[in-house]
XYZ file of C-alpha atoms in Angstrom:
486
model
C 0.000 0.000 0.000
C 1.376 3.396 -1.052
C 1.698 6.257 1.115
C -1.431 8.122 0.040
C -3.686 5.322 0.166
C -2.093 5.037 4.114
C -3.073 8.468 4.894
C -6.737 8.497 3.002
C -7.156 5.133 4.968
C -6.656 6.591 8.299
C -7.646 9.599 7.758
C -10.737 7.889 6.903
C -11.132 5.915 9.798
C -10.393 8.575 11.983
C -13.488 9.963 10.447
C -15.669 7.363 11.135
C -14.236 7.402 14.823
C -15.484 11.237 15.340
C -18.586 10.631 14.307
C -19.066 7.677 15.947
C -18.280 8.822 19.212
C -21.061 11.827 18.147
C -23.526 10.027 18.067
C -22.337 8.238 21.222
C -22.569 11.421 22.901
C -25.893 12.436 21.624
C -27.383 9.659 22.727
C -25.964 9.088 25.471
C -25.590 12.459 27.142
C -27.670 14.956 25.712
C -30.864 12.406 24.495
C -32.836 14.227 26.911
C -31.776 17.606 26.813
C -32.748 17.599 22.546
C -36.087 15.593 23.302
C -37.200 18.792 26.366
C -35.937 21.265 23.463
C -39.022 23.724 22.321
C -37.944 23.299 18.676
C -38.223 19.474 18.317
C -41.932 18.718 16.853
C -41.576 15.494 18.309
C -41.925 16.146 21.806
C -45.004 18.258 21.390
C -46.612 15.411 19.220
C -46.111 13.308 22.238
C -47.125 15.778 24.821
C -50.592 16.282 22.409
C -50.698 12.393 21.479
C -53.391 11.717 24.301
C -55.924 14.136 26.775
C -54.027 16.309 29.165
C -54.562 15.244 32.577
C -56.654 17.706 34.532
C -56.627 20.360 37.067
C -58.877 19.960 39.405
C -61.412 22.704 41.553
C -63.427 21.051 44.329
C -63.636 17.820 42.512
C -64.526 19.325 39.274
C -62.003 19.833 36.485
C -61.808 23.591 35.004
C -59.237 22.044 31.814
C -59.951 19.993 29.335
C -58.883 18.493 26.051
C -60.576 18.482 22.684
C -59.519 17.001 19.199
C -57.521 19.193 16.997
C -59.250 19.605 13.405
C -56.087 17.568 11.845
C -52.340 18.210 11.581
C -49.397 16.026 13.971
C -51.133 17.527 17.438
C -53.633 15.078 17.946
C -55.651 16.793 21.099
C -55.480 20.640 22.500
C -56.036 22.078 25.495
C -59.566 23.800 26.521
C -61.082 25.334 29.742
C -63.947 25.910 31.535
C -64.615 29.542 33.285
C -61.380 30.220 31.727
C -60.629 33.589 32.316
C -61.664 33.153 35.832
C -59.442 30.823 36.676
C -56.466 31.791 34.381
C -54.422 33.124 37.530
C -54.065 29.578 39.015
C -54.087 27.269 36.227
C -51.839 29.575 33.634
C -51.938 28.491 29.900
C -51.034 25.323 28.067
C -50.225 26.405 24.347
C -48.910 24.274 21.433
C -47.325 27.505 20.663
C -46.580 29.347 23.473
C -45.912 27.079 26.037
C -46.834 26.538 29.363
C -47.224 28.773 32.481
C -48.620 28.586 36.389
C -49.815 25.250 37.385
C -50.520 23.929 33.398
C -46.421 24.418 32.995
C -45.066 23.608 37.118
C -46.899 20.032 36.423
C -46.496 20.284 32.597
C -45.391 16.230 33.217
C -47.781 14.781 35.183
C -50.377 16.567 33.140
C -48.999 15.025 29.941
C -48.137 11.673 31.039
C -43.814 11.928 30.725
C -43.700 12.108 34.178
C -41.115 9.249 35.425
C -43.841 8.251 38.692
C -46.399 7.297 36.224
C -44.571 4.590 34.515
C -44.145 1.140 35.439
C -41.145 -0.759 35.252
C -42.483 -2.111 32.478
C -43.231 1.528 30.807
C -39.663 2.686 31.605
C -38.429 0.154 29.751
C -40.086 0.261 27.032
C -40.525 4.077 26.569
C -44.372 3.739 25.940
C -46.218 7.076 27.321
C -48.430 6.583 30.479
C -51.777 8.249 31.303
C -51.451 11.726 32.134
C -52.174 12.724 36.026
C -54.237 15.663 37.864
C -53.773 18.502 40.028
C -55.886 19.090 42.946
C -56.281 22.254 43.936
C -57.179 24.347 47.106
C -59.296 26.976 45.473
C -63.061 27.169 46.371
C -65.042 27.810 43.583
C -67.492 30.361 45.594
C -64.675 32.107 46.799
C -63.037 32.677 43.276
C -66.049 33.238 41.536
C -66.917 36.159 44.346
C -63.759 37.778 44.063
C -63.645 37.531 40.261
C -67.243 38.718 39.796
C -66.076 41.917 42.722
C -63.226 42.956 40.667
C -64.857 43.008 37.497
C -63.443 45.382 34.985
C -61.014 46.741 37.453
C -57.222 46.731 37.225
C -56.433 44.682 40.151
C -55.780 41.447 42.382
C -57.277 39.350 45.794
C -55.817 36.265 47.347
C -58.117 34.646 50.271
C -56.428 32.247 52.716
C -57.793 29.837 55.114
C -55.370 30.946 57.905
C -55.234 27.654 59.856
C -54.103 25.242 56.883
C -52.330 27.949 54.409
C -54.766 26.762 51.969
C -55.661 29.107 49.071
C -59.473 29.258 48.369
C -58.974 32.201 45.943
C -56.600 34.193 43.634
C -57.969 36.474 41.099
C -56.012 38.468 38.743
C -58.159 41.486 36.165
C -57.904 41.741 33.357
C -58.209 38.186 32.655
C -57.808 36.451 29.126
C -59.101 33.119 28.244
C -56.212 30.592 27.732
C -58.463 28.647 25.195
C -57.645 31.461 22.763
C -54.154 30.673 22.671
C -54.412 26.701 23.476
C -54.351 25.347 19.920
C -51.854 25.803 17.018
C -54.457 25.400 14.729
C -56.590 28.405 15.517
C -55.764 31.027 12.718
C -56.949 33.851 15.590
C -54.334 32.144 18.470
C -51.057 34.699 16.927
C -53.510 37.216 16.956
C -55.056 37.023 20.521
C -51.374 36.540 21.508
C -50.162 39.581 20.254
C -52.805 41.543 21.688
C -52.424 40.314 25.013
C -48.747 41.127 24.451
C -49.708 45.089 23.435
C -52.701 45.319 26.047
C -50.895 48.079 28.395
C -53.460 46.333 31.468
C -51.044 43.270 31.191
C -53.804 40.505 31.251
C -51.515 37.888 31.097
C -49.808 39.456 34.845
C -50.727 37.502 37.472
C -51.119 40.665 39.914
C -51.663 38.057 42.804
C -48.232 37.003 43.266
C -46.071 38.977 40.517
C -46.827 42.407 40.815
C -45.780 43.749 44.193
C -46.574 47.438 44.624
C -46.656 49.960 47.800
C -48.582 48.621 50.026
C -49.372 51.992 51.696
C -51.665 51.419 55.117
C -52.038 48.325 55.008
C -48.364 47.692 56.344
C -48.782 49.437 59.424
C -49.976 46.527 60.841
C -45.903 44.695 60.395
C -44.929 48.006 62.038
C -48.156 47.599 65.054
C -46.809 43.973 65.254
C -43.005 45.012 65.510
C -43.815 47.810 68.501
C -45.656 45.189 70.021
C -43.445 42.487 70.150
C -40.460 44.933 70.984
C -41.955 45.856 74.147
C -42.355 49.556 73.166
C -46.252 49.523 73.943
C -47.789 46.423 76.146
C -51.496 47.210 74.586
C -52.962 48.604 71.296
C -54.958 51.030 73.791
C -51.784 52.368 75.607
C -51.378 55.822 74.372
C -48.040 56.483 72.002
C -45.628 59.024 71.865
C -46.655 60.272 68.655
C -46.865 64.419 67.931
C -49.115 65.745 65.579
C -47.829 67.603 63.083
C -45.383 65.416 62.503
C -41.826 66.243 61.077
C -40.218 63.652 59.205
C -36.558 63.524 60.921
C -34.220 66.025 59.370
C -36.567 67.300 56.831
C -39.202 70.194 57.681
C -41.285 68.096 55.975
C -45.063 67.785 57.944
C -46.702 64.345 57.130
C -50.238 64.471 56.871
C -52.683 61.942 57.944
C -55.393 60.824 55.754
C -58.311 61.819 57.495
C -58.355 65.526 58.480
C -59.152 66.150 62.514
C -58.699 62.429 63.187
C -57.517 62.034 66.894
C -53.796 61.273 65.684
C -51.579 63.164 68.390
C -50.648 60.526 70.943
C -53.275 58.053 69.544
C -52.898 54.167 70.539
C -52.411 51.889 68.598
C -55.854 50.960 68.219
C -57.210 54.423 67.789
C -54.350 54.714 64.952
C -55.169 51.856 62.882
C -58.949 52.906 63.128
C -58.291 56.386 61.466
C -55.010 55.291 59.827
C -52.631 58.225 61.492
C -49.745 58.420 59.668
C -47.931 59.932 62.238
C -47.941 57.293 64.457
C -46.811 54.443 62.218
C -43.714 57.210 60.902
C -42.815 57.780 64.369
C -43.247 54.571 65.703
C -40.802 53.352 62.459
C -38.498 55.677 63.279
C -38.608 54.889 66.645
C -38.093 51.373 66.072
C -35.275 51.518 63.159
C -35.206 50.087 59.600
C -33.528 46.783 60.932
C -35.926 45.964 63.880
C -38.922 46.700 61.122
C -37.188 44.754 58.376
C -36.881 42.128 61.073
C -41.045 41.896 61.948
C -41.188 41.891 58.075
C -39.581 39.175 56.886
C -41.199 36.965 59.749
C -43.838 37.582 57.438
C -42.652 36.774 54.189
C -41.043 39.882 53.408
C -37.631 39.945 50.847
C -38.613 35.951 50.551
C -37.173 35.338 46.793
C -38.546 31.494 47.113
C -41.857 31.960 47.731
C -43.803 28.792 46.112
C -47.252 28.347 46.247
C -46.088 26.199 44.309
C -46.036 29.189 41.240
C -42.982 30.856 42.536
C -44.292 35.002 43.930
C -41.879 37.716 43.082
C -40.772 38.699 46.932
C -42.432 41.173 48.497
C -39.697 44.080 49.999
C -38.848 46.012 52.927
C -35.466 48.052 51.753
C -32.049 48.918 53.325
C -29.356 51.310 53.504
C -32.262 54.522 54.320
C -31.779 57.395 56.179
C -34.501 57.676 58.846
C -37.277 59.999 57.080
C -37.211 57.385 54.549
C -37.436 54.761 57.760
C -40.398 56.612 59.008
C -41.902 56.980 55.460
C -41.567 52.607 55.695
C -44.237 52.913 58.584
C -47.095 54.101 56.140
C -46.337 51.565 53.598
C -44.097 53.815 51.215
C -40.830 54.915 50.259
C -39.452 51.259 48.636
C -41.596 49.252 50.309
C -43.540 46.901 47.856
C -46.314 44.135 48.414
C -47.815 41.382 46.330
C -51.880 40.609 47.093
C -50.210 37.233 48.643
C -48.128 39.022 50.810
C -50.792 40.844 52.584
C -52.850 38.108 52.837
C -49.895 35.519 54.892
C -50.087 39.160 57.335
C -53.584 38.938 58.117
C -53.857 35.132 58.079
C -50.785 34.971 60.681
C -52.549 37.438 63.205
C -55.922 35.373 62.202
C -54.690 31.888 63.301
C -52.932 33.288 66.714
C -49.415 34.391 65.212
C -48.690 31.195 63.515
C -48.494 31.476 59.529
C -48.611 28.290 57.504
C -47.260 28.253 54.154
C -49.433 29.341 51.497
C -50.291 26.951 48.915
C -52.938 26.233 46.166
C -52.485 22.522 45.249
C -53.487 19.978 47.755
C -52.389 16.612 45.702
C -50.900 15.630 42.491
C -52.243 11.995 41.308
C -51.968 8.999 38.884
C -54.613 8.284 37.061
C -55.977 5.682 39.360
C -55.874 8.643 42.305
C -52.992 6.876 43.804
C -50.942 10.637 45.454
C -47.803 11.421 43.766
C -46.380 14.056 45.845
C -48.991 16.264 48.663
C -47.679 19.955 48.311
C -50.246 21.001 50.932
C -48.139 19.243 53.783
C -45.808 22.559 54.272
C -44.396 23.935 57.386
C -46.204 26.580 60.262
C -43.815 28.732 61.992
C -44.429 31.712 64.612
C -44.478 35.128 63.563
C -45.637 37.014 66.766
C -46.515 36.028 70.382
C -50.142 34.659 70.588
C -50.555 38.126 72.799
C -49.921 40.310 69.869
C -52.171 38.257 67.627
C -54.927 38.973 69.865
C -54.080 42.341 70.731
C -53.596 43.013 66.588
C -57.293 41.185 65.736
C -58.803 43.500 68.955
C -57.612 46.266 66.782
C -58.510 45.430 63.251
C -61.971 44.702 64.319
C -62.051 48.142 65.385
C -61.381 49.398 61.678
C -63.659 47.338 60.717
C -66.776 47.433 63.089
C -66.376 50.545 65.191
C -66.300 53.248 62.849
C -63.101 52.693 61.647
C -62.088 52.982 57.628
C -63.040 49.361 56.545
C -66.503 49.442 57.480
C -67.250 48.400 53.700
C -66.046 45.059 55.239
C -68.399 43.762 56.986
C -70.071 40.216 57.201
C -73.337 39.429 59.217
C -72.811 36.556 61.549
C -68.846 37.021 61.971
C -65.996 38.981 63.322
C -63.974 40.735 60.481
C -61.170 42.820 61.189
C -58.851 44.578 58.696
C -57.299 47.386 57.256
C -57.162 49.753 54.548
C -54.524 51.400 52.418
C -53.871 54.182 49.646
C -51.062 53.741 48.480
C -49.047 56.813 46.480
C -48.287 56.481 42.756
C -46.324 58.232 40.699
C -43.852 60.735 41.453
C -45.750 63.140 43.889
C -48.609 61.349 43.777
C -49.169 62.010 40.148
C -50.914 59.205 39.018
C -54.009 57.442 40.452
C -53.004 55.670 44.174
C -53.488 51.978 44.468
C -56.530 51.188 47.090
C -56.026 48.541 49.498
C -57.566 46.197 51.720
C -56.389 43.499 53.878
C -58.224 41.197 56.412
C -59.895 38.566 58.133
C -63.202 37.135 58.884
C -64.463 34.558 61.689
C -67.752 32.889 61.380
C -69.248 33.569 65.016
C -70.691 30.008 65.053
C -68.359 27.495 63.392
C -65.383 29.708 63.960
C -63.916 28.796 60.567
C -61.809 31.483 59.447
C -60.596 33.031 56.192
C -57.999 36.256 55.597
C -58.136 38.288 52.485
C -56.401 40.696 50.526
C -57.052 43.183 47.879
C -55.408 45.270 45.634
C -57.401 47.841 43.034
C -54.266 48.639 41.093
C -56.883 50.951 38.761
C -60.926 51.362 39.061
C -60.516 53.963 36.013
C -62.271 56.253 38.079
C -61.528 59.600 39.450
C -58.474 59.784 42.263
C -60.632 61.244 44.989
C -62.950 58.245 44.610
C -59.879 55.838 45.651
C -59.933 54.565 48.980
C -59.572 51.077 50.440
C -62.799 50.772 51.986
C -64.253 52.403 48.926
C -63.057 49.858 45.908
C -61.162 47.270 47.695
C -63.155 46.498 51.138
C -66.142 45.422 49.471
C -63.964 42.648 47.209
C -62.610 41.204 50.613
C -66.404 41.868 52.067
C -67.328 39.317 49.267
C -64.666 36.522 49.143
C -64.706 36.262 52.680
C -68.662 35.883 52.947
C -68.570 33.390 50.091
C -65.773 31.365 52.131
C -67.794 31.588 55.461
C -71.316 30.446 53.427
């Protein structure tokens, strides 16, 4: 053999060894990795080959599947009461993907997850039955709260404080997911866009991923962090709080939000009934951004892995401020932000005696045959505040609620509700319309079953001096927590 045939030979063979070891590596290493990728056909022919599994409201499903009118996708995704429900369950799209619950449990719902198989499946690749997602939500309780917030620009999580269940989370505008389900539908790109240019940002969930100033509604972190510091032993012991107050080195006066309210010196109680700014400023300044921060994230504050099990942007209480901007804290402003969810864990804590269980919306993810595959409902409890300041804080936000106070929108016949209301500041200088708030909770006087609510009218598209919390966002908790009490 002559020299050049030598070299073509190997050269040749060292060919065949490259790609050979290729397609070793392919298969062996990233098999998985190119059959998960978005731009193989393949895998969303399998995930469409069969009907989705379901997710599941008080026994009933709100998904469904339906058979495409022809192409490789066999089935596509439908839903019941969709835009009601959009905010837990999220969209399954053969173009766009999956989001919320439909993409968390994209697996179980198409049948790839690895618990479904039997040894027998795993071996031979074959797809199993899809599984289900049980939920939390009550169907009253969403309905309520969606029907409430109607047209409005806003959010409202409800909470049964004593299992961290989630019986409702509502997010307007809404959008259908059907619209976008099917690749198919010659209107899907087009609905898809839109929702993409709407400037309301339907496709938001305001419930856990839009956390805004939470304005009054935090004064009951700063209440709880006095409390538990020692700095007052009652909501009716009178403060040290002057009126005008002077935010500290500034000679700026902070108002309060009702004119002639009986702010100067006011307890705690009489504070959170007429919302004094001054004495949630003072008592923040007082206190100091780290003891504050402290109280806060007891309560979920500056959590970044918040699951529920749809991970929540964290909710913030800032650092590195001077103290004006500590006292401004107190009211709910300056950098401090809030999700809906946030304000909900608050009230539900002081509801269920200072003890906060984790927040979740899915109770069980099963096989086909029911059997559980994992129970994301059995989370942790932990402490927040002393069972003392619980009680002292509920004696309180009955008060707002039932005595006069500012949430008197709030009310439910046959049970104790206490809360409290918040307008927050938007824009700089207030230039734009304030977000309305409302956080609470409601005990039926017989049963004593409880529930804890928040709401958040991020826009009512009417005129600023029509935005209050008890105005627009009282009578949203009013109704979620009457439907959950029913």
């Amino acid at each position: 053999m002559n020299k050049t045939i030598r070299h073509t030979a190997v050269f040749s063979l060292l060919l065949v060894l490259a790609l050979l070891v290729r397609a070793t590596w392919l298969q062996a290493f990233e098999a998985k990795a190119l059959a998960e990728n978005d731009r193989n056909h393949r895998t969303k022919i399998a995930q469409y080959a069969q009907p989705l599994g379901d997710i599941i409201v008080a026994g009933s499903p709100v998904t469904g599947s339906a058979p495409t009118a022809g192409g490789d996708l066999a089935y596509q995704r439908t839903y019941t009461d969709g835009a009601m429900y959009a905010a837990v369950t999220g969209y399954s799209s053969q173009l766009y993907g999956a989001t919320q619950l439909e993409g968390i449990y994209s697996e179980v719902l198409d049948g790839t997850d690895s618990r479904l198989k039997n040894p027998a499946e795993a071996i031979t690749g074959r797809q199993q039955k899809p599984g289900d997602v049980l939920t939390t939500i009550d169907p009253a309780v969403q309905e309520a709260g969606y029907r409430a917030l109607g047209d409005t620009k806003g959010a409202a999580v409800a909470i049964d404080p004593e299992t961290g269940a989630i019986l409702g989370m509502v997010s307007t505008p809404s959008y259908d997911p059907t619209a976008i389900a099917a690749l198919s539908d010659p209107d899907a790109a087009a609905t898809w866009q839109k929702l993409l240019d709407d400037p309301d940002k339907p496709l938001v969930n305001r419930a856990l991923r839009q956390p805004l100033p939470p304005g009054s509604t935090f004064k009951l972190v700063v209440a709880a962090a006095a409390l538990e510091e020692g700095r007052y032993d009652s909501v009716d012991e009178k403060t040290d709080s002057p009126y005008p107050y002077v935010l500290p080195g500034t000679t700026r006066a902070l108002p309060n939000d009702i004119p002639g309210a009986p702010c100067e010196n006011a307890s705690i109680r009489t504070a959170l009934r007429y919302s004094c700014n001054n004495v949630f400023a003072e008592l923040a300044a007082d206190l100091g951004q780290d003891t504050v921060r402290a109280t806060a994230e007891r309560f979920g504050f500056n959590d970044e892995e918040l699951d529920v099990p749809v991970r929540a942007y964290a909710s913030v209480y800032p650092t590195g401020m001077d103290d004006a901007q500590t006292a401004l804290t107190g009211i709910g402003q300056f950098e401090v932000t809030a999700t809906p969810l946030q304000m909900a864990m608050v009230s539900a804590a002081i509801a269920n005696d200072g003890v906060m269980e984790s927040p979740h919306m899915v109770s069980e993810v099963v096989d086909s045959a029911g059997e559980t595959l994992e129970s994301p409902g059995d989370g942790s409890s932990k402490r927040i505040v002393s069972s003392r300041t619980a009680e002292q804080l509920r004696s309180a936000m009955v008060t707002v609620v039932e005595d006069g106070g500012t949430g008197s929108n709030a009310q439910v016949p046959g049970a104790e509700v206490g809360g409290k209301t918040g307008t927050a500041q938007h824009g700089e200088n207030n230039s734009k319309t304030p977000y309305a708030w409302f956080t609470s909770y409601a005990e039926d006087a017989e049963s004593g079953e409880k529930v804890a609510v928040a709401v958040l009218i991020e826009d009512a598209g009417g005129p600023r001096s029509e935005v209050s919390g008890n105005g627009l966002a009282a009578p949203v908790a009013q109704r979620m927590m009457a439907a959950a009490l029913s």
